[in-house]
PDB file of C-alpha atoms in Angstrom:
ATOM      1  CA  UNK Q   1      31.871  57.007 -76.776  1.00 48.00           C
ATOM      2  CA  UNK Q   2      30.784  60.171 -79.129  1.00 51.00           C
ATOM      3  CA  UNK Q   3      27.245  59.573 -77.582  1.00 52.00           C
ATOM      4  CA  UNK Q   4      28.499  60.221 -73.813  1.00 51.00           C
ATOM      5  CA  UNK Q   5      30.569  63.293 -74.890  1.00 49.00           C
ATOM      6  CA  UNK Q   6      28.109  64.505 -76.882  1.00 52.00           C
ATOM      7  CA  UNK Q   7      25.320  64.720 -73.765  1.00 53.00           C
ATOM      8  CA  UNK Q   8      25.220  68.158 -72.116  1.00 56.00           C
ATOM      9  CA  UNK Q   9      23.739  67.206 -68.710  1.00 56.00           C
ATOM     10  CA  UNK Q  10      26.595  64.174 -68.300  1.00 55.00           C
ATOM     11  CA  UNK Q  11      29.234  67.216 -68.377  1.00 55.00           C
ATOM     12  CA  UNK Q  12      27.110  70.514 -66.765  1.00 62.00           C
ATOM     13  CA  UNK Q  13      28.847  71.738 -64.264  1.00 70.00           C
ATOM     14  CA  UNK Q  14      28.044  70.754 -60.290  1.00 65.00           C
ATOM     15  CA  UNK Q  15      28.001  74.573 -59.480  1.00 69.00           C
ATOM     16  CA  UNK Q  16      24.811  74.954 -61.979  1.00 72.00           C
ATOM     17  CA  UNK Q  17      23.168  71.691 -60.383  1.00 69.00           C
ATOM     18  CA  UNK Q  18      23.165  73.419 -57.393  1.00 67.00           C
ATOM     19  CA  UNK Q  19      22.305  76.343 -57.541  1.00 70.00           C
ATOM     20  CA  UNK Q  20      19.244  74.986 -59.747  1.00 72.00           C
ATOM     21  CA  UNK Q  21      18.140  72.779 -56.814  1.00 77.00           C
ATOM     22  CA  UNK Q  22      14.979  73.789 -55.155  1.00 86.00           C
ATOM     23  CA  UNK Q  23      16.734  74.932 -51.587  1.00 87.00           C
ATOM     24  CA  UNK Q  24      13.753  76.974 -50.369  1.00 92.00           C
ATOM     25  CA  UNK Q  25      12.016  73.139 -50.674  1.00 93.00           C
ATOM     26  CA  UNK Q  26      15.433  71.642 -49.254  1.00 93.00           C
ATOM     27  CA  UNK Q  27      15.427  73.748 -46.526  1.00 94.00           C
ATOM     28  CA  UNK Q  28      11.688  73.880 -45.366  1.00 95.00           C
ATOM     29  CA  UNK Q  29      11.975  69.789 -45.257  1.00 95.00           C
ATOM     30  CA  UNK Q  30      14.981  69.944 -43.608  1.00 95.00           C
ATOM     31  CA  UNK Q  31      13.524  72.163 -41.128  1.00 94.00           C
ATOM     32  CA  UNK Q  32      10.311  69.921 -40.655  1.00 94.00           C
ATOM     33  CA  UNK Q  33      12.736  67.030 -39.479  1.00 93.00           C
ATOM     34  CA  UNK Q  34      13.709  69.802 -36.714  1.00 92.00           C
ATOM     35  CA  UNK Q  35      10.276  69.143 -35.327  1.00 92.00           C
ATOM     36  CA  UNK Q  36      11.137  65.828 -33.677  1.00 90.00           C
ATOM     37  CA  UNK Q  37      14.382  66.658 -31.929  1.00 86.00           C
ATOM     38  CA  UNK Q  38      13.050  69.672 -30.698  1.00 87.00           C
ATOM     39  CA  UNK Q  39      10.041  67.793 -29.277  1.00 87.00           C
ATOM     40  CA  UNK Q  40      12.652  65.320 -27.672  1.00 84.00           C
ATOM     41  CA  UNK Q  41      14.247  67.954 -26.140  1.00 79.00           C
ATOM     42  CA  UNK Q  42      11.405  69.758 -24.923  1.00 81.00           C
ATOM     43  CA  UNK Q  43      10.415  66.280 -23.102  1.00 83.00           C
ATOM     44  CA  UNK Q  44       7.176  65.742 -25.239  1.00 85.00           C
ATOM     45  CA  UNK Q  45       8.421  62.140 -25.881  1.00 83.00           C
ATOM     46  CA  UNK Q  46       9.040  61.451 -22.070  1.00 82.00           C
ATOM     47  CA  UNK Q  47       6.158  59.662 -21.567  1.00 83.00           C
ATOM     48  CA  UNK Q  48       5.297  58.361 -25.328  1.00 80.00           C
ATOM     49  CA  UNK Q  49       8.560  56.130 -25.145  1.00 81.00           C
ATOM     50  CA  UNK Q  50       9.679  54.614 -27.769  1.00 83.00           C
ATOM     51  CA  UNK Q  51       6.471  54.989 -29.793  1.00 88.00           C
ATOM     52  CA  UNK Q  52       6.629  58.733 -29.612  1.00 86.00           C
ATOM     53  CA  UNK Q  53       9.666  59.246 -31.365  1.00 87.00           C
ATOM     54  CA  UNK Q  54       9.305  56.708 -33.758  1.00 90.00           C
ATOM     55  CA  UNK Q  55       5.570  58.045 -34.610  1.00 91.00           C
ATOM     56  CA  UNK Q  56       7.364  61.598 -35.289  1.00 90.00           C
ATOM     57  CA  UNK Q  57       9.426  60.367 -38.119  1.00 91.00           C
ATOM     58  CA  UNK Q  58       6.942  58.267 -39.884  1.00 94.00           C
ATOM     59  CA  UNK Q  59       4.835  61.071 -39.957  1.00 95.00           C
ATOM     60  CA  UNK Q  60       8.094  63.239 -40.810  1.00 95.00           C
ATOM     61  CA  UNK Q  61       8.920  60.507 -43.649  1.00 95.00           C
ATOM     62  CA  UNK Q  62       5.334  60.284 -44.981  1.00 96.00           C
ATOM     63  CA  UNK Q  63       5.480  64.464 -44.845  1.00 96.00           C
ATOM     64  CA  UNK Q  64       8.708  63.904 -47.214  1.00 95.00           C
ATOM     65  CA  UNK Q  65       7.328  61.532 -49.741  1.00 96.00           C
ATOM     66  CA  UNK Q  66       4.125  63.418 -49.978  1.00 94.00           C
ATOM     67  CA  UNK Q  67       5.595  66.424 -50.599  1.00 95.00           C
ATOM     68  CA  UNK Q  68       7.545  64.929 -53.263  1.00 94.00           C
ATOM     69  CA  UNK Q  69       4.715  63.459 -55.114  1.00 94.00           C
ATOM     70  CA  UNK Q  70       2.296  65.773 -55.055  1.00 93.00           C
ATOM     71  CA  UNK Q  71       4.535  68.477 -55.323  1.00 91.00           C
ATOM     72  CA  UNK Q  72       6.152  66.331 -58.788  1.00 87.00           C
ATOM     73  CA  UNK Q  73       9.494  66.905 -57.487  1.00 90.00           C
ATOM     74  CA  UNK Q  74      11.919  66.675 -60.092  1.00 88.00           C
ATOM     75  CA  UNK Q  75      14.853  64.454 -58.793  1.00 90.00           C
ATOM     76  CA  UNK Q  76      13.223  63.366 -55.590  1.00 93.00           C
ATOM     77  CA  UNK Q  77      15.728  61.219 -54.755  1.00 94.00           C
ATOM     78  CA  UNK Q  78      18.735  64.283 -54.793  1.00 93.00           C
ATOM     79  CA  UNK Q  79      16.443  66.842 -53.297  1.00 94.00           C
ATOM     80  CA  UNK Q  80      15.133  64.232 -50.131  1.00 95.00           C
ATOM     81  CA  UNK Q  81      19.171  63.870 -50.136  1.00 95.00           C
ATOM     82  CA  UNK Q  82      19.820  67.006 -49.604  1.00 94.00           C
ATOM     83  CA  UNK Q  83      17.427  68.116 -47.359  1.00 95.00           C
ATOM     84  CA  UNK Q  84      18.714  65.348 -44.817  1.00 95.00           C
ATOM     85  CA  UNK Q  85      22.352  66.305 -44.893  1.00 94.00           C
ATOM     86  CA  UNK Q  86      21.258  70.102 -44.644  1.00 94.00           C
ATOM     87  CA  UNK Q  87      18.844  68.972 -41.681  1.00 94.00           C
ATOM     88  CA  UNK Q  88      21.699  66.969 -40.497  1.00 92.00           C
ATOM     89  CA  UNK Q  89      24.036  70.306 -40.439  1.00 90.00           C
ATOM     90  CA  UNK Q  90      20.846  72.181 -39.006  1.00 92.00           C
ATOM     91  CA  UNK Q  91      20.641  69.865 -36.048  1.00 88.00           C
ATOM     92  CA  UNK Q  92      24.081  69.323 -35.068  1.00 83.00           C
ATOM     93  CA  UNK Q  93      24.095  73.888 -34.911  1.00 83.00           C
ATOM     94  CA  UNK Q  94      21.341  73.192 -33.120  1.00 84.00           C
ATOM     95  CA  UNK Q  95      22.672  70.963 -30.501  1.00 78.00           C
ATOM     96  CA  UNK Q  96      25.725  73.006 -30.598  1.00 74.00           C
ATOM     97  CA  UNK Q  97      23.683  75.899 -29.860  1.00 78.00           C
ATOM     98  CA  UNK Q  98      21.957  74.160 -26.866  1.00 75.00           C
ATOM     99  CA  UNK Q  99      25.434  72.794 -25.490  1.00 72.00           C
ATOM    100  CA  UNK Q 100      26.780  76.364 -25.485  1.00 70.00           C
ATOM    101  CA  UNK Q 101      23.991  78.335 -23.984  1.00 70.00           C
ATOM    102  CA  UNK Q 102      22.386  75.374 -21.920  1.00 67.00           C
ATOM    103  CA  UNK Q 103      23.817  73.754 -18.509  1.00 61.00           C
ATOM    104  CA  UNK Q 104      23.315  70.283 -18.229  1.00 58.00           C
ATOM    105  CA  UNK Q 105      24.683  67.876 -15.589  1.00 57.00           C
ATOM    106  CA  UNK Q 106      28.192  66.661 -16.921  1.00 58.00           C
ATOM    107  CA  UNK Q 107      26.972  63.394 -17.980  1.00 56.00           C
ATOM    108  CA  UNK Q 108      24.724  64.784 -20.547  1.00 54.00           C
ATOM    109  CA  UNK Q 109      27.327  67.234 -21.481  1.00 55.00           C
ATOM    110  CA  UNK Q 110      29.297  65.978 -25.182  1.00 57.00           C
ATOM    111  CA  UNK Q 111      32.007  68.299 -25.772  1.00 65.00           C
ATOM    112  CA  UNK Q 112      31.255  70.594 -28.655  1.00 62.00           C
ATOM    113  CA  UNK Q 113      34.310  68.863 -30.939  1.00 68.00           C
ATOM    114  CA  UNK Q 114      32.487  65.773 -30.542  1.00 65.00           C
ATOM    115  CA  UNK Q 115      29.794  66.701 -32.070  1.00 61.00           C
ATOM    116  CA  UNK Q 116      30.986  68.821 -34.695  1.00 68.00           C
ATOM    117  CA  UNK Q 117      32.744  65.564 -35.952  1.00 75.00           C
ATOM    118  CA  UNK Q 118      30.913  62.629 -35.060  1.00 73.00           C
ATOM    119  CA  UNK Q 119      27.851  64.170 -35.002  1.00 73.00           C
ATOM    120  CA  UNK Q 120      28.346  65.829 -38.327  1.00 81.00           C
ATOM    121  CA  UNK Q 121      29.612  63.091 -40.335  1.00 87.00           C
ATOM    122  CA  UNK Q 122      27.446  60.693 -38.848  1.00 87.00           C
ATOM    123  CA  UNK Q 123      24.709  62.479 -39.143  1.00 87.00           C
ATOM    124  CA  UNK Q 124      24.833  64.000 -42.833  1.00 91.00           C
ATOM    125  CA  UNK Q 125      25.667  60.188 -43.946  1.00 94.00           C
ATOM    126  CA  UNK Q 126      22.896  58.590 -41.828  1.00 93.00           C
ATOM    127  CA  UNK Q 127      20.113  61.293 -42.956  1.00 94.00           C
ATOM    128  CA  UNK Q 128      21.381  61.317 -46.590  1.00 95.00           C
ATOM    129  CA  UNK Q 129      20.591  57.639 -46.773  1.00 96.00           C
ATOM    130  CA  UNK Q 130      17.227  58.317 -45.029  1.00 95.00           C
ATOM    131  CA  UNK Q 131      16.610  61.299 -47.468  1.00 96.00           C
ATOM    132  CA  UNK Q 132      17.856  58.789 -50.721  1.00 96.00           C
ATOM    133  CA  UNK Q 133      15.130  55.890 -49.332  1.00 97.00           C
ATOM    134  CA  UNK Q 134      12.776  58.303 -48.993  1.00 96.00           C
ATOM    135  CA  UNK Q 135      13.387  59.267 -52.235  1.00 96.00           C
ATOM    136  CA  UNK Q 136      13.357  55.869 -53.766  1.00 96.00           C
ATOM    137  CA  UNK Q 137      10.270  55.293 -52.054  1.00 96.00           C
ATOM    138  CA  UNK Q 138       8.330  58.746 -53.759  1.00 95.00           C
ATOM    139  CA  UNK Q 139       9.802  57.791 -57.189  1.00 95.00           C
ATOM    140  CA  UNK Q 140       8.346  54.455 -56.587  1.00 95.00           C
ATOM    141  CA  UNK Q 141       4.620  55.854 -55.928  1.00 94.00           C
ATOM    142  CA  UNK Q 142       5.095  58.425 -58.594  1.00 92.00           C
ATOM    143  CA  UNK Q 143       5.267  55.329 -61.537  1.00 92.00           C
ATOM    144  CA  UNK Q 144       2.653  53.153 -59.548  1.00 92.00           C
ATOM    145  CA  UNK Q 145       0.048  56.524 -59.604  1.00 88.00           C
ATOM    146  CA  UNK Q 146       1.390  57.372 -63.332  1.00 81.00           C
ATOM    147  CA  UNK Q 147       2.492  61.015 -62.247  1.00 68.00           C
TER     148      UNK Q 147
END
């Protein structure tokens, strides 16, 4: 019992893990998963279906891991973690954004509620998985390279 009291890093306060997190890093990868949804959007994937989208994010995912590597991330797993739920709150503004300035036909059209909810939740738990795996997987190639 002494031994878990008597560790700093057990007790230091989430406010200092944060703001020692890397968000410049956090935020440039979150901003690199932007890529594919804005391609989708722009119709790049219309006639690369499904292989175009799924292309994006391996290359997205592989961007991820190598940056974690070879950039010796410290906590890969936390930072890849966080950079999906903040791409996760970048893309729902995003959609948002295009909802509010865009017209679409009314099928297309989610209300902006919706996706400030669903979308939200959903997506910060779905990416932070992704970002966690991702994660996993650097940490793995780290030990198997010795880095």
């Amino acid at each position: 019992m002494n031994r878990i009291v008597e560790e700093e890093d057990a007790f230091k306060p989430m406010k200092e893990q944060l703001r020692q997190s890397p968000w410049k890093l956090i935020f440039l990868l979150a901003v690199v998963q932007l890529i594919r949804p804005i391609l989708s959007t722009a119709g790049f994937f219309d006639n690369f279906r499904p292989q175009g989208p799924l292309i994006a994010t391996a290359l997205i995912a592989l961007i991820w891991i190598g940056v974690a590597v070879i950039g010796n991330v410290r906590e890969p797993v936390k930072v890849l973690a966080m950079a999906g739920a903040t791409y996760a709150v970048l893309g729902v503004g995003m959609a948002v954004f295009l909802q509010a300035f865009f017209t679409w036909s009314p099928e297309e059209t989610a209300s902006i509620p919706l996706l400030l909810t669903a979308g939200l939740i959903g997506g910060i738990v779905v990416n932070v998985i992704w970002g966690a795996l991702l994660g996993f997987v650097a940490i793995g190639i780290k030990k198997a390279v010795g880095r």
